[in-house]
Amino acid sequence: MGTLAPLAEEPESEEEGLSANKRGSFRSWLKNLQLFHRKSNLKALLSVMACPLSPVSILPKQLRGVASSAEYIIQQFRATSGCGKLERNPVKSMFAAGRVEMTGKHGPSAAAASSSGQEGSFVMWQMSPAMWLINLKIAGLHVSAGSDGHVAWRRTPWLAAHTAKGGVRPLRRALQGLDPMAIVAIFSSAQHIGDKQIDEEDCFILRLEVDASKLSYQSDNTVEIIEHVMFGSFSERSGLLLHLEDTQLMRIQCPGAQSMFWKTTISSWMKDYEPTNGVMVARSGRSVVNLEQFGVSGDKTMSVSMIMEERWIIDDVDFNVPGLSADFFIPPEGIKRLS
């Protein structure tokens, strides 16, 4: 990835002008998205990869002792990632800036026709796992998302600011080796299901499944979240999180039409862990998304897939950012009315 003009390294609060025909929700746009229209590639890439959320919220749970193999794995991660330092000297905020490159391919294999790679950059601020803001710009398009601890929202050039279903959850990028405290909190209720090699390194595998009540809360009358499962692969040697994968299956039922299914699998590999103020941070990595759309259309069975890839490099990361306050995370005006 080449050198890019940096984004402004302070949270943006001004409203972007949006015409009435851009108002709506991500779900209404998703219902109309056709993966086989290649001009939709970049929109699909940004909608799925720019700012996905964790499947679950941060749980108010503290580990006490080593009562299971899963808790042992998390305790090992805490020790090697620097969580102890963060607990002794509480971190009030975090900042990260980096570069991304995104590509999309149509078809189920790596040999499928692909779109040209698009380069961009992002900045992220966080005061807690539930209070965050991210701005990402790529190919002249700007996607932003945030949470004030009470409501999460997102805004794209083709959709006005809208709330995220399912309540406040951490940003998935924070779990990609940036925020060890969030990783501990998210996986504190996971189960150890076995071992697996990731990039020729032996790893413990933790499985986290979203329960039915939370799936129902994230669903509505047209979109039903059927399943959402996350796996974390922690190195047996270093204790660090090397691989993160989550799969979501949902059913979309539009009035007068047959149900369609969407299956989204995001796999992320974290690389180049380096200490920053005593905390181990993954400085690079990549994510691969497999997006499948299938169902019955008329008298035909339809199945379309798209593979997306993002590579990222973290150029700057810091903790306890001077001057950052809760005021920077106030949602856009429209979101206030919705919340």
Coordinates of C-alpha atoms in Angstrom, one line a residue:
M1 CA 0.0 0.0 0.0
G2 CA 1.3 3.4 -0.9
T3 CA 1.4 6.6 1.1
L4 CA -2.0 8.3 1.5
A5 CA -3.0 11.7 2.6
P6 CA -3.9 11.4 6.3
L7 CA -7.4 11.8 7.6
A8 CA -8.0 14.6 10.1
E9 CA -6.9 13.2 13.4
E10 CA -9.8 14.5 15.4
P11 CA -13.4 13.4 15.5
E12 CA -15.6 15.0 12.9
S13 CA -18.9 16.3 14.2
E14 CA -20.3 18.2 11.2
E15 CA -23.3 16.8 9.3
E16 CA -22.8 15.8 5.7
G17 CA -25.5 16.9 3.3
L18 CA -27.8 14.1 2.4
S19 CA -30.7 14.3 0.0
A20 CA -34.0 12.7 0.8
N21 CA -33.5 9.8 -1.6
K22 CA -30.4 8.7 0.4
R23 CA -32.4 8.2 3.6
G24 CA -33.2 4.8 4.8
S25 CA -31.5 2.0 6.6
F26 CA -28.7 -0.5 5.8
R27 CA -31.2 -3.3 5.8
S28 CA -33.4 -1.7 3.1
W29 CA -30.3 -1.2 1.0
L30 CA -29.2 -4.8 1.7
K31 CA -32.5 -6.2 0.4
N32 CA -31.9 -4.5 -2.9
L33 CA -28.2 -5.3 -3.3
Q34 CA -27.4 -7.6 -6.2
L35 CA -24.0 -9.1 -5.8
F36 CA -23.8 -9.8 -9.6
H37 CA -23.9 -6.1 -10.4
R38 CA -20.2 -5.3 -10.3
K39 CA -20.8 -1.5 -9.9
S40 CA -22.1 -2.4 -6.4
N41 CA -18.7 -3.9 -5.5
L42 CA -17.3 -0.9 -3.6
K43 CA -20.6 -0.3 -1.8
A44 CA -20.8 -3.9 -0.8
L45 CA -17.1 -3.8 0.4
L46 CA -17.7 -0.8 2.5
S47 CA -21.1 -1.9 3.9
V48 CA -19.7 -5.2 5.1
M49 CA -16.0 -4.5 5.9
A50 CA -15.7 -0.8 6.9
C51 CA -17.2 -0.9 10.4
P52 CA -18.8 -4.2 11.5
L53 CA -19.7 -4.7 15.1
S54 CA -18.9 -7.5 17.6
P55 CA -21.7 -10.1 17.7
V56 CA -22.2 -9.5 21.4
S57 CA -22.0 -6.6 23.9
I58 CA -19.4 -6.3 26.6
L59 CA -20.5 -8.4 29.6
P60 CA -20.1 -7.0 33.2
K61 CA -18.1 -10.0 34.2
Q62 CA -14.7 -10.3 35.9
L63 CA -12.6 -13.4 35.8
R64 CA -11.9 -15.0 39.2
G65 CA -9.3 -17.7 39.2
V66 CA -9.0 -20.5 36.7
A67 CA -12.1 -22.6 36.6
S68 CA -12.1 -23.9 33.1
S69 CA -9.8 -24.4 30.1
A70 CA -11.4 -21.4 28.4
E71 CA -10.7 -19.2 31.4
Y72 CA -7.1 -20.4 31.5
I73 CA -6.7 -19.4 27.8
I74 CA -8.1 -15.9 28.6
Q75 CA -5.9 -15.6 31.6
Q76 CA -2.9 -16.4 29.4
F77 CA -3.9 -13.8 26.9
R78 CA -4.4 -11.2 29.7
A79 CA -0.8 -11.9 30.9
T80 CA 0.9 -11.7 27.5
S81 CA -1.1 -8.8 26.0
G82 CA -0.6 -6.3 28.8
C83 CA -4.0 -6.3 30.3
G84 CA -2.5 -6.2 33.7
K85 CA -0.8 -2.9 33.0
L86 CA -4.1 -1.5 31.7
E87 CA -5.8 -2.6 34.9
R88 CA -3.2 -1.1 37.2
N89 CA -3.1 2.2 35.2
P90 CA -6.6 2.5 33.8
V91 CA -6.7 3.6 30.1
K92 CA -9.4 6.3 29.6
S93 CA -9.1 6.5 25.8
M94 CA -7.4 5.1 22.7
F95 CA -6.6 6.3 19.2
A96 CA -5.6 4.3 16.2
A97 CA -4.9 5.4 12.6
G98 CA -4.1 3.1 9.6
R99 CA -4.3 2.3 6.0
V100 CA -6.6 -0.2 4.2
E101 CA -6.7 -1.9 0.8
M102 CA -10.0 -3.5 -0.3
T103 CA -10.7 -5.8 -3.2
G104 CA -13.8 -7.8 -4.2
K105 CA -14.2 -11.0 -6.3
H106 CA -17.4 -12.5 -7.8
G107 CA -17.6 -16.3 -7.5
P108 CA -16.7 -18.8 -4.9
S109 CA -13.0 -19.2 -5.7
A110 CA -9.8 -17.2 -5.7
A111 CA -9.8 -17.5 -9.5
A112 CA -13.0 -15.6 -9.8
A113 CA -13.1 -12.2 -11.6
S114 CA -12.0 -9.5 -9.2
S115 CA -12.3 -5.7 -9.0
S116 CA -9.3 -3.5 -8.8
G117 CA -8.0 -2.9 -5.2
Q118 CA -9.1 0.4 -3.6
E119 CA -6.8 2.1 -1.0
G120 CA -7.9 4.2 1.8
S121 CA -7.3 5.2 5.4
F122 CA -9.1 5.3 8.7
V123 CA -9.0 6.8 12.2
M124 CA -10.6 5.4 15.3
W125 CA -11.2 6.8 18.7
Q126 CA -12.4 5.0 21.8
M127 CA -13.2 5.9 25.4
S128 CA -14.5 2.5 26.3
P129 CA -15.4 -0.6 24.3
A130 CA -19.0 0.8 24.2
M131 CA -18.0 4.4 23.3
W132 CA -16.2 4.8 20.0
L133 CA -16.0 6.6 16.7
I134 CA -14.5 5.6 13.3
N135 CA -14.1 7.4 10.1
L136 CA -12.9 5.6 6.9
K137 CA -12.3 7.1 3.5
I138 CA -11.6 5.1 0.4
A139 CA -11.9 5.9 -3.3
G140 CA -13.5 9.3 -2.5
L141 CA -16.2 7.7 -0.3
H142 CA -16.5 8.4 3.4
V143 CA -18.1 5.9 5.9
S144 CA -18.5 6.8 9.6
A145 CA -19.9 5.0 12.6
G146 CA -20.0 5.5 16.3
S147 CA -21.5 4.8 19.6
D148 CA -22.0 7.1 22.6
G149 CA -22.5 4.1 25.0
H150 CA -26.3 4.2 24.6
V151 CA -26.9 4.0 20.8
A152 CA -24.7 2.8 17.9
W153 CA -25.1 4.3 14.5
R154 CA -23.6 4.3 11.0
R155 CA -23.6 6.7 8.0
T156 CA -22.5 6.1 4.4
P157 CA -22.7 8.3 1.2
W158 CA -25.8 6.3 0.0
L159 CA -27.6 6.0 3.4
A160 CA -28.3 8.7 6.0
A161 CA -27.2 8.1 9.6
H162 CA -29.2 5.2 11.1
T163 CA -29.1 3.2 14.3
A164 CA -27.6 -0.2 14.4
K165 CA -29.9 -3.0 15.5
G166 CA -28.9 -5.1 18.5
G167 CA -27.9 -2.4 20.9
V168 CA -24.4 -1.0 21.8
R169 CA -21.6 -3.3 20.9
P170 CA -17.8 -2.9 20.5
L171 CA -16.4 -2.2 17.0
R172 CA -15.0 -5.4 15.5
R173 CA -11.8 -3.6 14.5
A174 CA -11.1 -3.2 18.2
L175 CA -11.1 -7.0 18.5
Q176 CA -8.6 -7.3 15.7
G177 CA -5.6 -7.0 18.0
L178 CA -6.1 -3.4 19.0
D179 CA -8.0 -3.6 22.4
P180 CA -7.0 -6.5 24.6
M181 CA -9.4 -5.5 27.3
A182 CA -12.3 -5.7 24.9
I183 CA -11.1 -9.1 23.7
V184 CA -11.0 -10.4 27.2
A185 CA -14.5 -9.1 27.9
I186 CA -16.0 -10.5 24.7
F187 CA -14.5 -14.0 25.1
S188 CA -15.0 -14.3 28.9
S189 CA -18.1 -16.4 28.3
A190 CA -16.7 -18.5 25.4
Q191 CA -16.1 -22.2 25.4
H192 CA -12.9 -24.0 24.5
I193 CA -13.7 -26.4 21.7
G194 CA -10.3 -27.8 20.7
D195 CA -7.0 -26.9 19.0
K196 CA -6.1 -25.9 15.5
Q197 CA -3.1 -24.7 13.5
I198 CA -3.2 -21.1 12.3
D199 CA -0.4 -20.2 9.9
E200 CA 1.6 -23.3 11.2
E201 CA 1.1 -22.2 14.8
D202 CA -0.8 -24.3 17.3
C203 CA -3.8 -22.4 18.7
F204 CA -6.5 -22.9 21.3
I205 CA -10.0 -22.3 19.7
L206 CA -12.7 -20.5 21.7
R207 CA -16.3 -20.5 20.5
L208 CA -18.8 -17.8 21.3
E209 CA -22.5 -18.2 20.1
V210 CA -25.0 -15.4 20.3
D211 CA -28.1 -16.7 22.2
A212 CA -31.6 -16.7 20.8
S213 CA -32.9 -13.8 22.8
K214 CA -30.1 -11.5 21.5
L215 CA -30.6 -12.7 17.9
S216 CA -34.3 -11.9 18.3
Y217 CA -33.4 -8.4 19.6
Q218 CA -31.2 -7.8 16.5
S219 CA -34.0 -8.9 14.1
D220 CA -37.1 -7.2 12.9
N221 CA -40.2 -8.0 10.9
T222 CA -38.3 -8.4 7.6
V223 CA -34.9 -9.5 8.6
E224 CA -34.4 -12.5 10.9
I225 CA -30.9 -13.2 12.3
I226 CA -30.9 -17.0 12.5
E227 CA -27.4 -17.6 13.8
H228 CA -24.2 -15.7 14.7
V229 CA -21.1 -17.5 15.9
M230 CA -17.6 -16.2 16.6
F231 CA -14.4 -18.2 17.0
G232 CA -11.1 -16.9 18.4
S233 CA -7.8 -18.6 17.9
F234 CA -5.2 -17.9 20.6
S235 CA -1.6 -19.0 20.2
E236 CA -0.5 -21.8 22.5
R237 CA 3.0 -20.3 22.4
S238 CA 2.5 -16.6 22.9
G239 CA -1.1 -16.5 24.2
L240 CA -2.0 -13.7 21.7
L241 CA -5.1 -13.7 19.4
L242 CA -4.0 -14.7 15.9
H243 CA -7.3 -15.4 14.1
L244 CA -10.9 -14.2 14.5
E245 CA -13.8 -15.6 12.6
D246 CA -17.5 -15.0 12.8
T247 CA -20.4 -16.3 10.7
Q248 CA -23.9 -14.7 10.5
L249 CA -26.9 -16.3 8.8
M250 CA -30.0 -14.2 8.2
R251 CA -33.3 -14.6 6.3
I252 CA -34.8 -11.6 4.5
Q253 CA -38.6 -11.7 3.9
C254 CA -39.9 -8.9 1.7
P255 CA -43.7 -8.5 1.2
G256 CA -44.9 -10.4 -1.8
A257 CA -41.6 -12.2 -2.3
Q258 CA -40.0 -15.4 -1.3
S259 CA -37.5 -15.5 1.5
M260 CA -33.8 -15.0 0.6
F261 CA -30.9 -16.0 2.8
W262 CA -27.6 -14.1 3.4
K263 CA -24.6 -15.8 5.0
T264 CA -21.6 -13.7 5.9
T265 CA -18.4 -15.1 7.1
I266 CA -15.5 -12.7 8.2
S267 CA -12.1 -14.3 8.8
S268 CA -9.3 -12.0 10.2
W269 CA -5.6 -12.8 10.7
M270 CA -3.7 -10.5 13.0
K271 CA 0.1 -10.0 12.4
D272 CA 3.1 -8.1 13.7
Y273 CA 2.2 -7.7 17.4
E274 CA 4.4 -5.0 18.9
P275 CA 4.3 -3.4 22.4
T276 CA 2.8 0.1 22.7
N277 CA 3.2 1.6 26.2
G278 CA 3.5 -2.0 27.4
V279 CA 0.4 -3.2 25.5
M280 CA 0.7 -5.7 22.7
V281 CA -1.0 -4.4 19.5
A282 CA -1.3 -6.1 16.1
R283 CA 0.2 -3.7 13.6
S284 CA -1.1 -5.4 10.5
G285 CA -3.4 -8.0 9.2
R286 CA -6.0 -9.0 6.7
S287 CA -9.7 -10.0 6.6
V288 CA -11.5 -12.2 4.1
V289 CA -15.3 -12.0 3.8
N290 CA -17.4 -14.6 2.0
L291 CA -20.8 -13.2 1.3
E292 CA -23.4 -15.6 0.0
Q293 CA -27.0 -14.9 -1.2
F294 CA -29.2 -17.9 -1.9
G295 CA -32.8 -18.9 -2.1
V296 CA -35.6 -19.4 -4.6
S297 CA -36.5 -16.7 -7.1
G298 CA -39.6 -17.6 -9.1
D299 CA -39.2 -21.2 -10.1
K300 CA -35.4 -21.1 -10.0
T301 CA -32.9 -21.7 -7.2
M302 CA -30.5 -18.8 -6.9
S303 CA -27.0 -18.8 -5.4
V304 CA -24.6 -15.9 -5.7
S305 CA -21.4 -15.4 -3.8
M306 CA -18.8 -12.7 -3.5
I307 CA -15.4 -12.8 -1.8
M308 CA -14.0 -9.6 -0.3
E309 CA -10.5 -9.0 1.1
E310 CA -9.1 -6.2 3.2
R311 CA -5.5 -5.7 4.2
W312 CA -4.7 -3.2 6.9
I313 CA -1.6 -1.5 8.5
I314 CA -1.7 0.4 11.7
D315 CA 0.5 3.4 11.4
D316 CA -0.2 5.0 14.8
V317 CA -1.8 3.9 18.0
D318 CA -1.8 5.6 21.4
F319 CA -3.6 5.5 24.8
N320 CA -5.0 8.2 27.0
V321 CA -5.5 10.8 24.2
P322 CA -5.3 14.3 25.6
G323 CA -8.6 16.3 25.3
L324 CA -10.8 13.5 24.2
S325 CA -14.1 13.6 26.0
A326 CA -17.6 12.1 25.8
D327 CA -18.7 15.1 23.7
F328 CA -16.8 13.8 20.7
F329 CA -19.1 10.7 20.6
I330 CA -22.5 12.5 20.5
P331 CA -24.5 10.9 17.6
P332 CA -25.8 12.9 14.6
E333 CA -29.0 14.8 15.2
G334 CA -31.3 12.3 13.5
I335 CA -29.9 9.5 15.7
K336 CA -30.8 11.5 18.9
R337 CA -34.4 11.5 17.9
L338 CA -34.4 7.8 17.1
S339 CA -32.8 6.9 20.5

